[in-house]
Short mmCIF file of C-alpha atoms and ligand atoms in Angstrom, two decimals:
data_model
loop_
_atom_site.label_atom_id
_atom_site.label_comp_id
_atom_site.label_asym_id
_atom_site.label_seq_id
_atom_site.Cartn_x
_atom_site.Cartn_y
_atom_site.Cartn_z
CA UNK A 5 -1.79 2.47 27.70
CA UNK A 6 1.95 2.24 26.98
CA UNK A 7 4.17 0.36 29.46
CA UNK A 8 1.16 -1.13 31.28
CA UNK A 9 1.45 -4.90 31.48
CA UNK A 10 -1.25 -6.44 29.30
CA UNK A 11 -3.95 -7.89 31.49
CA UNK A 12 -5.49 -11.11 30.20
CA UNK A 13 -9.24 -10.56 30.63
CA UNK A 14 -9.93 -14.28 30.94
CA UNK A 15 -7.47 -14.54 33.85
CA UNK A 16 -9.31 -11.58 35.46
CA UNK A 17 -12.67 -13.32 34.96
CA UNK A 18 -11.30 -16.54 36.53
CA UNK A 19 -9.90 -14.64 39.52
CA UNK A 20 -13.27 -12.99 40.10
CA UNK A 21 -14.85 -16.43 40.33
CA UNK A 22 -12.26 -17.45 42.95
CA UNK A 23 -13.00 -14.36 45.09
CA UNK A 24 -16.73 -15.09 45.08
CA UNK A 25 -16.19 -18.83 45.54
CA UNK A 26 -14.29 -17.99 48.75
CA UNK A 27 -17.21 -15.87 50.00
CA UNK A 28 -19.63 -18.70 49.21
CA UNK A 29 -17.29 -21.47 50.44
CA UNK A 30 -17.58 -23.44 47.17
CA UNK A 31 -15.72 -26.71 46.79
CA UNK A 32 -12.86 -27.05 44.25
CA UNK A 33 -14.85 -29.08 41.71
CA UNK A 34 -17.68 -26.55 41.44
CA UNK A 35 -15.13 -23.73 41.25
CA UNK A 36 -13.44 -25.42 38.31
CA UNK A 37 -16.76 -25.79 36.46
CA UNK A 38 -17.47 -22.07 36.97
CA UNK A 39 -13.98 -21.17 35.72
CA UNK A 40 -14.18 -23.28 32.54
CA UNK A 41 -15.93 -22.26 29.31
CA UNK A 42 -18.16 -25.17 28.26
CA UNK A 43 -17.73 -24.87 24.51
CA UNK A 44 -15.73 -22.59 22.19
CA UNK A 45 -15.76 -22.78 18.42
CA UNK A 46 -12.98 -21.18 16.37
CA UNK A 47 -13.65 -20.75 12.66
CA UNK A 48 -11.41 -19.57 9.81
CA UNK A 49 -13.34 -18.73 6.68
CA UNK A 50 -12.72 -17.00 3.34
CA UNK A 51 -14.60 -13.92 2.13
CA UNK A 52 -14.52 -12.49 -1.38
CA UNK A 53 -13.49 -8.84 -1.05
CA UNK A 54 -14.59 -6.07 -3.41
CA UNK A 55 -11.27 -6.22 -5.31
CA UNK A 56 -11.92 -9.86 -6.20
CA UNK A 57 -9.30 -11.26 -3.76
CA UNK A 58 -10.16 -13.76 -1.02
CA UNK A 59 -9.35 -12.97 2.59
CA UNK A 60 -9.46 -15.44 5.46
CA UNK A 61 -11.02 -14.19 8.71
CA UNK A 62 -10.92 -15.80 12.15
CA UNK A 63 -14.04 -15.80 14.32
CA UNK A 64 -15.02 -17.24 17.69
CA UNK A 65 -18.19 -18.21 19.51
CA UNK A 66 -17.95 -19.18 23.16
CA UNK A 67 -20.81 -20.74 25.13
CA UNK A 68 -19.55 -20.32 28.65
CA UNK A 69 -22.16 -21.99 30.83
CA UNK A 70 -25.57 -23.42 29.94
CA UNK A 71 -26.77 -24.62 33.34
CA UNK A 72 -29.56 -21.99 33.47
CA UNK A 73 -30.59 -22.04 29.80
CA UNK A 74 -29.43 -21.19 26.29
CA UNK A 75 -26.39 -18.93 26.11
CA UNK A 76 -26.81 -15.26 25.30
CA UNK A 77 -24.32 -12.61 24.30
CA UNK A 78 -23.11 -10.30 21.57
CA UNK A 79 -20.86 -10.62 18.56
CA UNK A 80 -18.16 -7.98 18.16
CA UNK A 81 -16.16 -6.97 15.11
CA UNK A 82 -12.76 -5.55 16.07
CA UNK A 83 -9.10 -5.94 15.06
CA UNK A 84 -8.14 -6.74 18.67
CA UNK A 85 -10.66 -9.54 19.30
CA UNK A 86 -8.93 -12.50 20.97
CA UNK A 87 -10.09 -15.89 22.12
CA UNK A 88 -9.43 -14.99 25.76
CA UNK A 89 -11.35 -11.72 25.45
CA UNK A 90 -14.33 -13.61 24.01
CA UNK A 91 -14.14 -16.19 26.82
CA UNK A 92 -14.01 -13.47 29.48
CA UNK A 93 -16.94 -11.59 27.96
CA UNK A 94 -18.90 -14.86 27.81
CA UNK A 95 -18.22 -15.48 31.52
CA UNK A 96 -19.41 -11.95 32.38
CA UNK A 97 -22.58 -12.51 30.31
CA UNK A 98 -23.23 -15.67 32.35
CA UNK A 99 -23.15 -13.67 35.59
CA UNK A 100 -25.09 -10.72 34.11
CA UNK A 101 -27.98 -12.93 32.94
CA UNK A 102 -28.03 -14.64 36.33
CA UNK A 103 -28.08 -11.34 38.31
CA UNK A 104 -31.32 -10.31 36.64
CA UNK A 105 -32.56 -13.92 36.82
CA UNK A 106 -33.03 -14.48 33.08
CA UNK A 107 -33.31 -18.17 32.07
CA UNK A 108 -30.03 -17.91 30.15
CA UNK A 109 -26.40 -18.84 30.34
CA UNK A 110 -23.71 -16.57 28.90
CA UNK A 111 -21.99 -16.52 25.54
CA UNK A 112 -20.01 -14.19 23.32
CA UNK A 113 -18.53 -14.11 19.84
CA UNK A 114 -16.31 -12.04 17.65
CA UNK A 115 -14.50 -11.73 14.37
CA UNK A 116 -10.95 -10.37 14.11
CA UNK A 117 -11.48 -7.67 11.48
CA UNK A 118 -11.42 -3.94 10.90
CA UNK A 119 -15.07 -3.14 10.10
CA UNK A 120 -14.32 0.56 9.53
CA UNK A 121 -12.14 -0.36 6.54
CA UNK A 122 -14.73 -2.69 4.95
CA UNK A 123 -17.55 -1.93 2.51
CA UNK A 124 -21.17 -2.80 3.31
CA UNK A 125 -21.01 -5.65 0.80
CA UNK A 126 -17.85 -7.07 2.41
CA UNK A 127 -19.43 -6.80 5.87
CA UNK A 128 -22.56 -8.58 4.65
CA UNK A 129 -20.60 -11.43 3.03
CA UNK A 130 -18.37 -11.81 6.11
CA UNK A 131 -21.39 -11.80 8.45
CA UNK A 132 -23.35 -14.33 6.39
CA UNK A 133 -20.39 -16.71 6.09
CA UNK A 134 -19.64 -16.42 9.83
CA UNK A 135 -23.34 -17.05 10.60
CA UNK A 136 -23.24 -20.15 8.44
CA UNK A 137 -19.99 -21.37 10.12
CA UNK A 138 -21.48 -21.06 13.62
CA UNK A 139 -24.99 -22.19 12.56
CA UNK A 140 -24.51 -25.72 13.98
CA UNK A 141 -24.19 -24.35 17.51
CA UNK A 142 -26.59 -21.37 17.55
CA UNK A 143 -30.40 -21.31 17.64
CA UNK A 144 -33.28 -20.12 19.84
CA UNK A 145 -32.87 -23.10 22.18
CA UNK A 146 -29.08 -23.21 22.20
CA UNK A 147 -27.31 -19.88 21.82
CA UNK A 148 -28.75 -16.49 20.85
CA UNK A 149 -26.27 -13.83 19.61
CA UNK A 150 -26.89 -10.06 19.74
CA UNK A 151 -25.10 -6.86 18.68
CA UNK A 152 -21.91 -5.70 20.41
CA UNK A 153 -19.01 -3.42 19.42
CA UNK A 154 -19.35 -2.47 15.71
CA UNK A 155 -22.29 -4.77 15.02
CA UNK A 156 -25.88 -3.55 14.86
CA UNK A 157 -29.47 -4.43 13.96
CA UNK A 158 -28.49 -4.84 10.28
CA UNK A 159 -25.82 -7.39 11.25
CA UNK A 160 -28.46 -9.29 13.23
CA UNK A 161 -30.87 -9.17 10.27
CA UNK A 162 -28.19 -10.82 8.04
CA UNK A 163 -27.53 -13.51 10.65
CA UNK A 164 -31.27 -14.17 11.09
CA UNK A 165 -31.76 -14.41 7.32
CA UNK A 166 -28.74 -16.69 6.76
CA UNK A 167 -29.80 -19.04 9.56
CA UNK A 168 -33.41 -19.04 8.33
CA UNK A 169 -32.33 -19.83 4.73
CA UNK A 170 -30.46 -22.88 5.98
CA UNK A 171 -33.44 -24.09 8.03
CA UNK A 172 -35.95 -23.36 5.26
CA UNK A 173 -38.24 -21.22 7.43
CA UNK A 174 -37.98 -17.96 9.39
CA UNK A 175 -36.30 -18.27 12.78
CA UNK A 176 -36.49 -14.78 14.34
CA UNK A 177 -35.54 -16.07 17.81
CA UNK A 178 -32.00 -17.00 16.72
CA UNK A 179 -30.70 -13.48 17.43
CA UNK A 180 -31.90 -10.39 19.31
CA UNK A 181 -31.35 -6.70 18.62
CA UNK A 182 -33.13 -7.13 15.28
CA UNK A 183 -35.04 -4.40 13.46
CA UNK A 184 -38.71 -4.25 14.58
CA UNK A 185 -39.77 -5.38 11.08
CA UNK A 186 -38.03 -8.75 11.63
CA UNK A 187 -39.29 -9.43 15.15
CA UNK A 188 -37.29 -6.93 17.16
CA UNK A 189 -38.81 -5.59 20.40
CA UNK A 190 -40.22 -2.19 21.20
CA UNK A 191 -37.98 -0.47 23.75
CA UNK A 192 -34.81 -2.46 22.99
CA UNK A 193 -32.94 0.62 21.75
CA UNK A 194 -33.28 2.51 25.00
CA UNK A 195 -33.38 -0.47 27.38
CA UNK A 196 -29.84 -0.16 28.76
CA UNK A 197 -30.15 3.52 29.69
CA UNK A 198 -33.70 3.05 30.98
CA UNK A 199 -32.72 0.05 33.11
CA UNK A 200 -29.80 2.05 34.52
CA UNK A 201 -32.12 4.93 35.44
CA UNK A 202 -34.47 2.51 37.28
CA UNK A 203 -31.56 1.03 39.27
CA UNK A 204 -30.34 4.54 40.22
CA UNK A 205 -33.84 5.44 41.43
CA UNK A 206 -34.00 2.32 43.61
CA UNK A 207 -30.47 2.77 45.01
CA UNK A 208 -30.86 6.48 45.78
CA UNK A 209 -32.69 6.00 49.08
CA UNK A 210 -30.07 3.54 50.40
CA UNK A 211 -27.26 5.92 49.33
CA UNK A 212 -28.88 9.00 50.91
CA UNK A 213 -29.40 10.72 47.55
CA UNK A 214 -32.52 12.47 46.26
CA UNK A 215 -32.84 12.00 42.50
CA UNK A 216 -35.51 14.68 42.15
CA UNK A 217 -33.51 17.90 42.10
CA UNK A 218 -30.25 15.90 42.44
CA UNK A 219 -27.29 16.41 40.10
CA UNK A 220 -25.91 13.96 37.52
CA UNK A 221 -22.70 13.75 35.43
CA UNK A 222 -22.49 11.36 32.47
CA UNK A 223 -19.27 10.24 30.77
CA UNK A 224 -20.14 9.00 27.27
CA UNK A 225 -23.23 10.59 25.74
CA UNK A 226 -23.96 7.61 23.46
CA UNK A 227 -26.77 5.08 23.41
CA UNK A 228 -26.57 4.06 27.08
CA UNK A 229 -25.47 7.41 28.57
CA UNK A 230 -27.78 9.79 26.71
CA UNK A 231 -30.87 7.65 27.35
CA UNK A 232 -30.07 7.35 31.07
CA UNK A 233 -29.62 11.14 31.23
CA UNK A 234 -32.83 11.72 29.32
CA UNK A 235 -34.92 9.50 31.59
CA UNK A 236 -33.38 10.78 34.83
CA UNK A 237 -34.24 14.32 33.72
CA UNK A 238 -37.66 13.77 32.11
CA UNK A 239 -39.12 11.10 34.41
CA UNK A 240 -37.28 11.55 37.71
CA UNK A 241 -36.63 15.30 37.84
CA UNK A 242 -32.81 15.13 38.08
CA UNK A 243 -30.51 17.94 36.91
CA UNK A 244 -27.89 16.83 34.36
CA UNK A 245 -24.90 19.12 35.02
CA UNK A 246 -22.11 17.54 32.94
CA UNK A 247 -21.86 15.19 29.94
CA UNK A 248 -19.05 14.17 27.59
CA UNK A 249 -18.18 12.21 24.49
CA UNK A 250 -14.91 11.25 22.81
CA UNK A 251 -14.27 14.90 21.84
CA UNK A 252 -14.60 16.34 25.39
CA UNK A 253 -17.12 17.45 27.99
CA UNK A 254 -19.56 20.25 28.83
CA UNK A 255 -20.64 21.61 32.20
CA UNK A 256 -23.52 23.79 33.30
CA UNK A 257 -24.24 23.88 37.05
CA UNK A 258 -27.84 25.09 36.45
CA UNK A 259 -28.50 21.95 34.38
CA UNK A 260 -28.38 20.99 30.69
CA UNK A 261 -31.51 20.36 28.66
CA UNK A 262 -30.89 16.80 27.44
CA UNK A 263 -33.03 16.86 24.25
CA UNK A 264 -31.25 20.09 23.22
CA UNK A 265 -27.82 18.52 23.85
CA UNK A 266 -28.91 15.47 21.84
CA UNK A 267 -29.97 17.73 18.96
CA UNK A 268 -26.63 19.60 19.14
CA UNK A 269 -24.72 16.31 19.03
CA UNK A 270 -26.78 15.11 16.06
CA UNK A 271 -26.05 18.36 14.22
CA UNK A 272 -22.35 18.83 15.05
CA UNK A 273 -21.19 15.31 15.93
CA UNK A 274 -20.31 16.21 19.53
CA UNK A 275 -21.72 17.65 22.75
CA UNK A 276 -18.78 20.08 22.82
CA UNK A 277 -19.71 23.64 21.84
CA UNK A 278 -23.24 23.38 23.26
CA UNK A 279 -24.40 26.99 23.74
CA UNK A 280 -24.35 28.26 27.31
CA UNK A 281 -22.15 25.46 28.71
CA UNK A 282 -18.49 25.51 29.76
CA UNK A 283 -16.11 23.15 27.96
CA UNK A 284 -14.37 20.73 30.33
CA UNK A 285 -12.15 17.67 29.87
CA UNK A 286 -13.28 14.09 30.09
CA UNK A 287 -11.31 13.67 33.33
CA UNK A 288 -13.15 16.66 34.82
CA UNK A 289 -16.51 15.09 33.98
CA UNK A 290 -15.66 12.14 36.20
CA UNK A 291 -14.67 14.46 39.04
CA UNK A 292 -17.60 16.86 38.68
CA UNK A 293 -19.48 17.87 41.80
CA UNK A 294 -22.64 15.82 41.26
CA UNK A 295 -24.70 13.39 43.34
CA UNK A 296 -24.67 10.70 40.66
CA UNK A 297 -21.91 9.77 38.20
CA UNK A 298 -22.69 7.55 35.22
CA UNK A 299 -19.63 6.23 33.40
CA UNK A 300 -21.15 5.18 30.05
CA UNK A 301 -18.19 5.11 27.67
CA UNK A 302 -15.18 2.84 28.09
CA UNK A 303 -13.57 0.43 30.53
CA UNK A 304 -10.85 1.42 33.07
CA UNK A 305 -11.94 5.04 33.58
CA UNK A 306 -12.04 5.17 37.39
CA UNK A 307 -8.61 4.18 38.64
CA UNK A 308 -6.60 4.55 41.84
CA UNK A 309 -5.37 7.87 40.39
CA UNK A 310 -8.80 9.57 40.37
CA UNK A 311 -10.94 7.47 42.77
CA UNK A 312 -10.10 9.78 45.70
CA UNK A 313 -11.39 12.75 43.70
CA UNK A 314 -14.77 11.31 42.67
CA UNK A 315 -17.39 13.51 44.34
CA UNK A 316 -20.54 11.54 43.52
CA UNK A 317 -22.41 9.49 46.13
CA UNK A 318 -23.57 6.99 43.50
CA UNK A 319 -21.50 5.62 40.61
CA UNK A 320 -23.82 3.79 38.19
CA UNK A 321 -21.83 1.72 35.69
CA UNK A 322 -23.73 1.93 32.41
CA UNK A 323 -20.45 0.98 30.67
CA UNK A 324 -18.84 -2.42 31.09
CA UNK A 325 -15.82 -2.43 33.40
CA UNK A 326 -15.35 1.34 33.94
CA UNK A 327 -13.91 0.90 37.48
CA UNK A 328 -10.62 -0.95 38.07
CA UNK A 329 -10.50 -3.21 41.17
CA UNK A 330 -8.18 -0.94 43.23
CA UNK A 331 -10.51 2.02 42.62
CA UNK A 332 -13.50 -0.11 43.57
CA UNK A 333 -11.98 -0.66 47.00
CA UNK A 334 -11.27 3.08 47.43
CA UNK A 335 -14.88 3.97 46.51
CA UNK A 336 -16.21 1.33 48.94
CA UNK A 337 -14.04 2.72 51.77
CA UNK A 338 -15.31 6.21 50.93
CA UNK A 339 -18.90 4.88 51.20
CA UNK A 340 -19.70 5.71 47.57
CA UNK A 341 -22.37 3.34 46.30
CA UNK A 342 -21.15 1.64 43.11
CA UNK A 343 -23.94 0.09 41.07
CA UNK A 344 -21.94 -2.58 39.24
CA UNK A 345 -22.09 -3.02 35.47
CA UNK A 346 -23.59 -6.51 35.57
CA UNK A 347 -26.60 -4.97 37.30
CA UNK A 348 -26.64 -1.33 36.11
CA UNK A 349 -26.47 -2.10 32.38
CA UNK A 350 -28.46 -5.36 32.41
CA UNK A 351 -31.55 -3.58 31.04
CA UNK A 352 -30.27 -4.27 27.52
CA UNK A 353 -30.02 -8.03 27.88
CA UNK A 354 -33.32 -8.06 29.78
CA UNK A 355 -35.21 -6.55 26.84
CA UNK A 356 -33.24 -8.87 24.54
CA UNK A 357 -34.77 -11.69 26.56
CA UNK A 358 -38.20 -10.08 26.07
CA UNK A 359 -37.50 -9.93 22.32
CA UNK A 360 -36.66 -13.65 22.23
CA UNK A 361 -39.72 -14.49 24.36
CA UNK A 362 -41.95 -12.49 21.96
CA UNK A 363 -40.35 -14.13 18.90
CA UNK A 364 -40.85 -17.68 20.11
CA UNK A 365 -44.44 -16.91 21.17
CA UNK A 366 -45.12 -15.02 17.95
CA UNK A 367 -46.94 -12.45 20.07
CA UNK A 368 -45.64 -8.90 20.45
CA UNK A 369 -46.00 -6.48 23.34
CA UNK A 370 -46.41 -2.71 23.23
CA UNK A 371 -43.83 -0.28 24.61
CA UNK A 372 -45.72 0.35 27.87
CA UNK A 373 -45.80 -3.37 28.57
CA UNK A 374 -42.07 -3.80 27.76
CA UNK A 375 -41.05 -0.91 30.02
CA UNK A 376 -43.27 -2.09 32.89
CA UNK A 377 -41.72 -5.56 32.77
CA UNK A 378 -38.22 -4.06 32.53
CA UNK A 379 -38.88 -1.90 35.57
CA UNK A 380 -40.04 -4.92 37.57
CA UNK A 381 -36.88 -6.87 36.72
CA UNK A 382 -34.50 -3.98 37.50
CA UNK A 383 -36.18 -3.03 40.80
CA UNK A 384 -36.23 -6.61 42.04
CA UNK A 385 -32.65 -7.25 40.94
CA UNK A 386 -31.34 -4.14 42.72
CA UNK A 387 -33.09 -5.21 45.94
CA UNK A 388 -31.63 -8.71 45.71
CA UNK A 389 -28.10 -7.44 44.98
CA UNK A 390 -28.24 -4.93 47.83
CA UNK A 391 -29.49 -7.60 50.23
CA UNK A 392 -26.73 -10.01 49.15
CA UNK A 393 -24.14 -7.25 49.71
CA UNK A 394 -25.47 -6.49 53.21
CA UNK A 395 -25.84 -10.18 54.15
CA UNK A 396 -22.23 -10.97 53.17
CA UNK A 397 -20.82 -7.58 54.30
CA UNK A 398 -19.32 -6.93 50.86
CA UNK A 399 -19.68 -4.18 48.27
CA UNK A 400 -22.49 -4.18 45.69
CA UNK A 401 -20.24 -5.62 43.00
CA UNK A 402 -19.32 -8.66 45.06
CA UNK A 403 -22.96 -8.83 46.18
CA UNK A 404 -24.04 -9.03 42.53
CA UNK A 405 -21.47 -11.74 41.79
CA UNK A 406 -22.47 -13.70 44.90
CA UNK A 407 -26.13 -13.62 43.83
CA UNK A 408 -25.32 -14.55 40.23
CA UNK A 409 -22.83 -17.30 40.94
CA UNK A 410 -25.04 -18.81 43.63
CA UNK A 411 -27.86 -19.03 41.06
CA UNK A 412 -25.59 -20.77 38.54
CA UNK A 413 -24.29 -23.14 41.24
CA UNK A 414 -27.87 -23.99 42.29
CA UNK A 415 -28.71 -24.89 38.67
CA UNK A 416 -25.57 -27.04 38.34
CA UNK A 417 -26.29 -28.84 41.62
CA UNK A 418 -29.99 -29.47 40.92
CA UNK A 419 -29.28 -30.76 37.41
CA UNK A 420 -26.44 -32.97 38.64
CA UNK A 421 -23.39 -33.96 36.64
CA UNK A 422 -24.04 -36.08 33.54
CA UNK A 423 -23.79 -39.05 33.27
P1 LIG B 29 -22.09 4.27 22.00
O1 LIG B 29 -21.04 4.10 20.98
O2 LIG B 29 -23.49 4.59 21.61
O3 LIG B 29 -21.65 5.44 23.01
C1 LIG B 29 -20.38 5.58 23.56
C2 LIG B 29 -20.15 7.05 23.86
O4 LIG B 29 -18.93 7.19 24.55
C3 LIG B 29 -20.06 7.92 22.60
O5 LIG B 29 -20.80 9.10 22.81
C4 LIG B 29 -18.56 8.22 22.52
O6 LIG B 29 -18.30 9.47 21.89
C5 LIG B 29 -18.20 8.26 23.98
N1 LIG B 29 -16.79 8.09 24.24
C6 LIG B 29 -15.86 7.35 23.59
N2 LIG B 29 -14.65 7.53 24.13
C7 LIG B 29 -14.82 8.39 25.16
C8 LIG B 29 -13.95 8.98 26.10
N3 LIG B 29 -12.65 8.70 26.12
N4 LIG B 29 -14.48 9.81 27.02
C9 LIG B 29 -15.80 10.11 27.02
N5 LIG B 29 -16.64 9.60 26.14
C10 LIG B 29 -16.17 8.75 25.24
O7 LIG B 29 -22.01 2.97 22.92
P2 LIG B 29 -23.09 2.44 23.97
O8 LIG B 29 -23.88 1.38 23.32
O9 LIG B 29 -23.75 3.56 24.66
O10 LIG B 29 -22.11 1.70 24.98
C11 LIG B 29 -21.38 2.41 25.99
C12 LIG B 29 -20.96 1.45 27.08
O11 LIG B 29 -22.13 0.81 27.58
C13 LIG B 29 -20.03 0.32 26.63
O12 LIG B 29 -19.16 0.01 27.69
C14 LIG B 29 -20.98 -0.83 26.39
O13 LIG B 29 -20.33 -2.08 26.54
C15 LIG B 29 -21.96 -0.59 27.52
N6 LIG B 29 -23.23 -1.27 27.29
C16 LIG B 29 -24.08 -0.88 26.29
C17 LIG B 29 -25.27 -1.59 26.10
C18 LIG B 29 -26.25 -1.19 25.06
O14 LIG B 29 -27.30 -1.84 24.97
N7 LIG B 29 -26.02 -0.15 24.27
C19 LIG B 29 -25.57 -2.69 26.93
C20 LIG B 29 -24.71 -3.04 27.95
C21 LIG B 29 -23.53 -2.33 28.12
#
């Protein structure tokens, strides 16, 4: 946004720790541990481009906190990747893994690059060289990367293969989000949306909403958003009245048939133009009259400018960071239940954990088993977050942070400080 002061995400992440540390009454030493990334590696490495020239790329891998286990988090490819962004994302992964009680710390990585302007061969060579540069600090017992913005299961396959070549044997547990053929998990593709739908179901009673027959609006009909919509409609009987993507939104008060909208998007590249639906703007999707709103696209979508106009009783954050702090406060005052990102979209990392657990056991589960275990984790985590929020008289977001940070603090305290 022009003229907006640039917010340093790592400063934001550090401030969040301070807010929760005040609620928990943590002493200054523990606070400082929680605000400090344990280990960050910066690498600069050359890649041979298709035109025969060499280009030097910069990449990062941050392992924020390992008190609860190996670090876990994605690798993103983007021109605007910065060290502080990677550190902030690694901190948020630490809290997300702790909220759903996975035996993991948090990590994140990235390469400063423009993947859209690179050939497949260039991407493969860059990925393999980066994997080899960070190989000394990753591994199934140390740090387990995964896909993030502009990386996918193919990227993970290249990292797994590069790491395995160096070890001399296959190490599928070094990354998650792999293709099934290389030790990926059933259900990983839809885990984020499915987990979000489970959390909505659990929260509905507390928020005075009936999902069956209730109405839903979804901003961002991508992986997370379309799957959440699909499951809410097919398994919980909700009516999806509005959805959008980067090209705009559609609205149909009688309900949209999600598989048909998916087919239309596959055919035309957008949900816009879906027969029988009105075209609306992305802003209107957020303000649609619906019981449940699922922001599943970008960060900073619900701001103090539109928070007063949100009509939903539940806002389930499938996206990371869709609500700015001032808007959060307005929604809380208006008694709108916000299901915070670190809980609502933790289904993805949960099934990533299942993938890693299956890889290191060498024993694979079927889809029914994966989904049952995911449901158990999401239901229990919602209950614990909601209880923490009520106990501390704070909103669900602070409740989730309180629960997560308390778990990390417990691990730090029980382990003690070495030496
Ligand atoms: P995706 O690329 O599959 O989908 C994003 C969707 O948002 C696309 O349909 C895109 O057209 C739409 N979009 C982009 N700009 C928009 C705009 N201005 N208004 C409305 N829609 C817009 O991505 P995804 O994997 O579904 O991720 C979406 C969000 O969920 C991100 O914030 C991501 O960090 C978060 N998330 C995803 C996962 C996962 O496993 N996929 C896990 C955790 C969090």
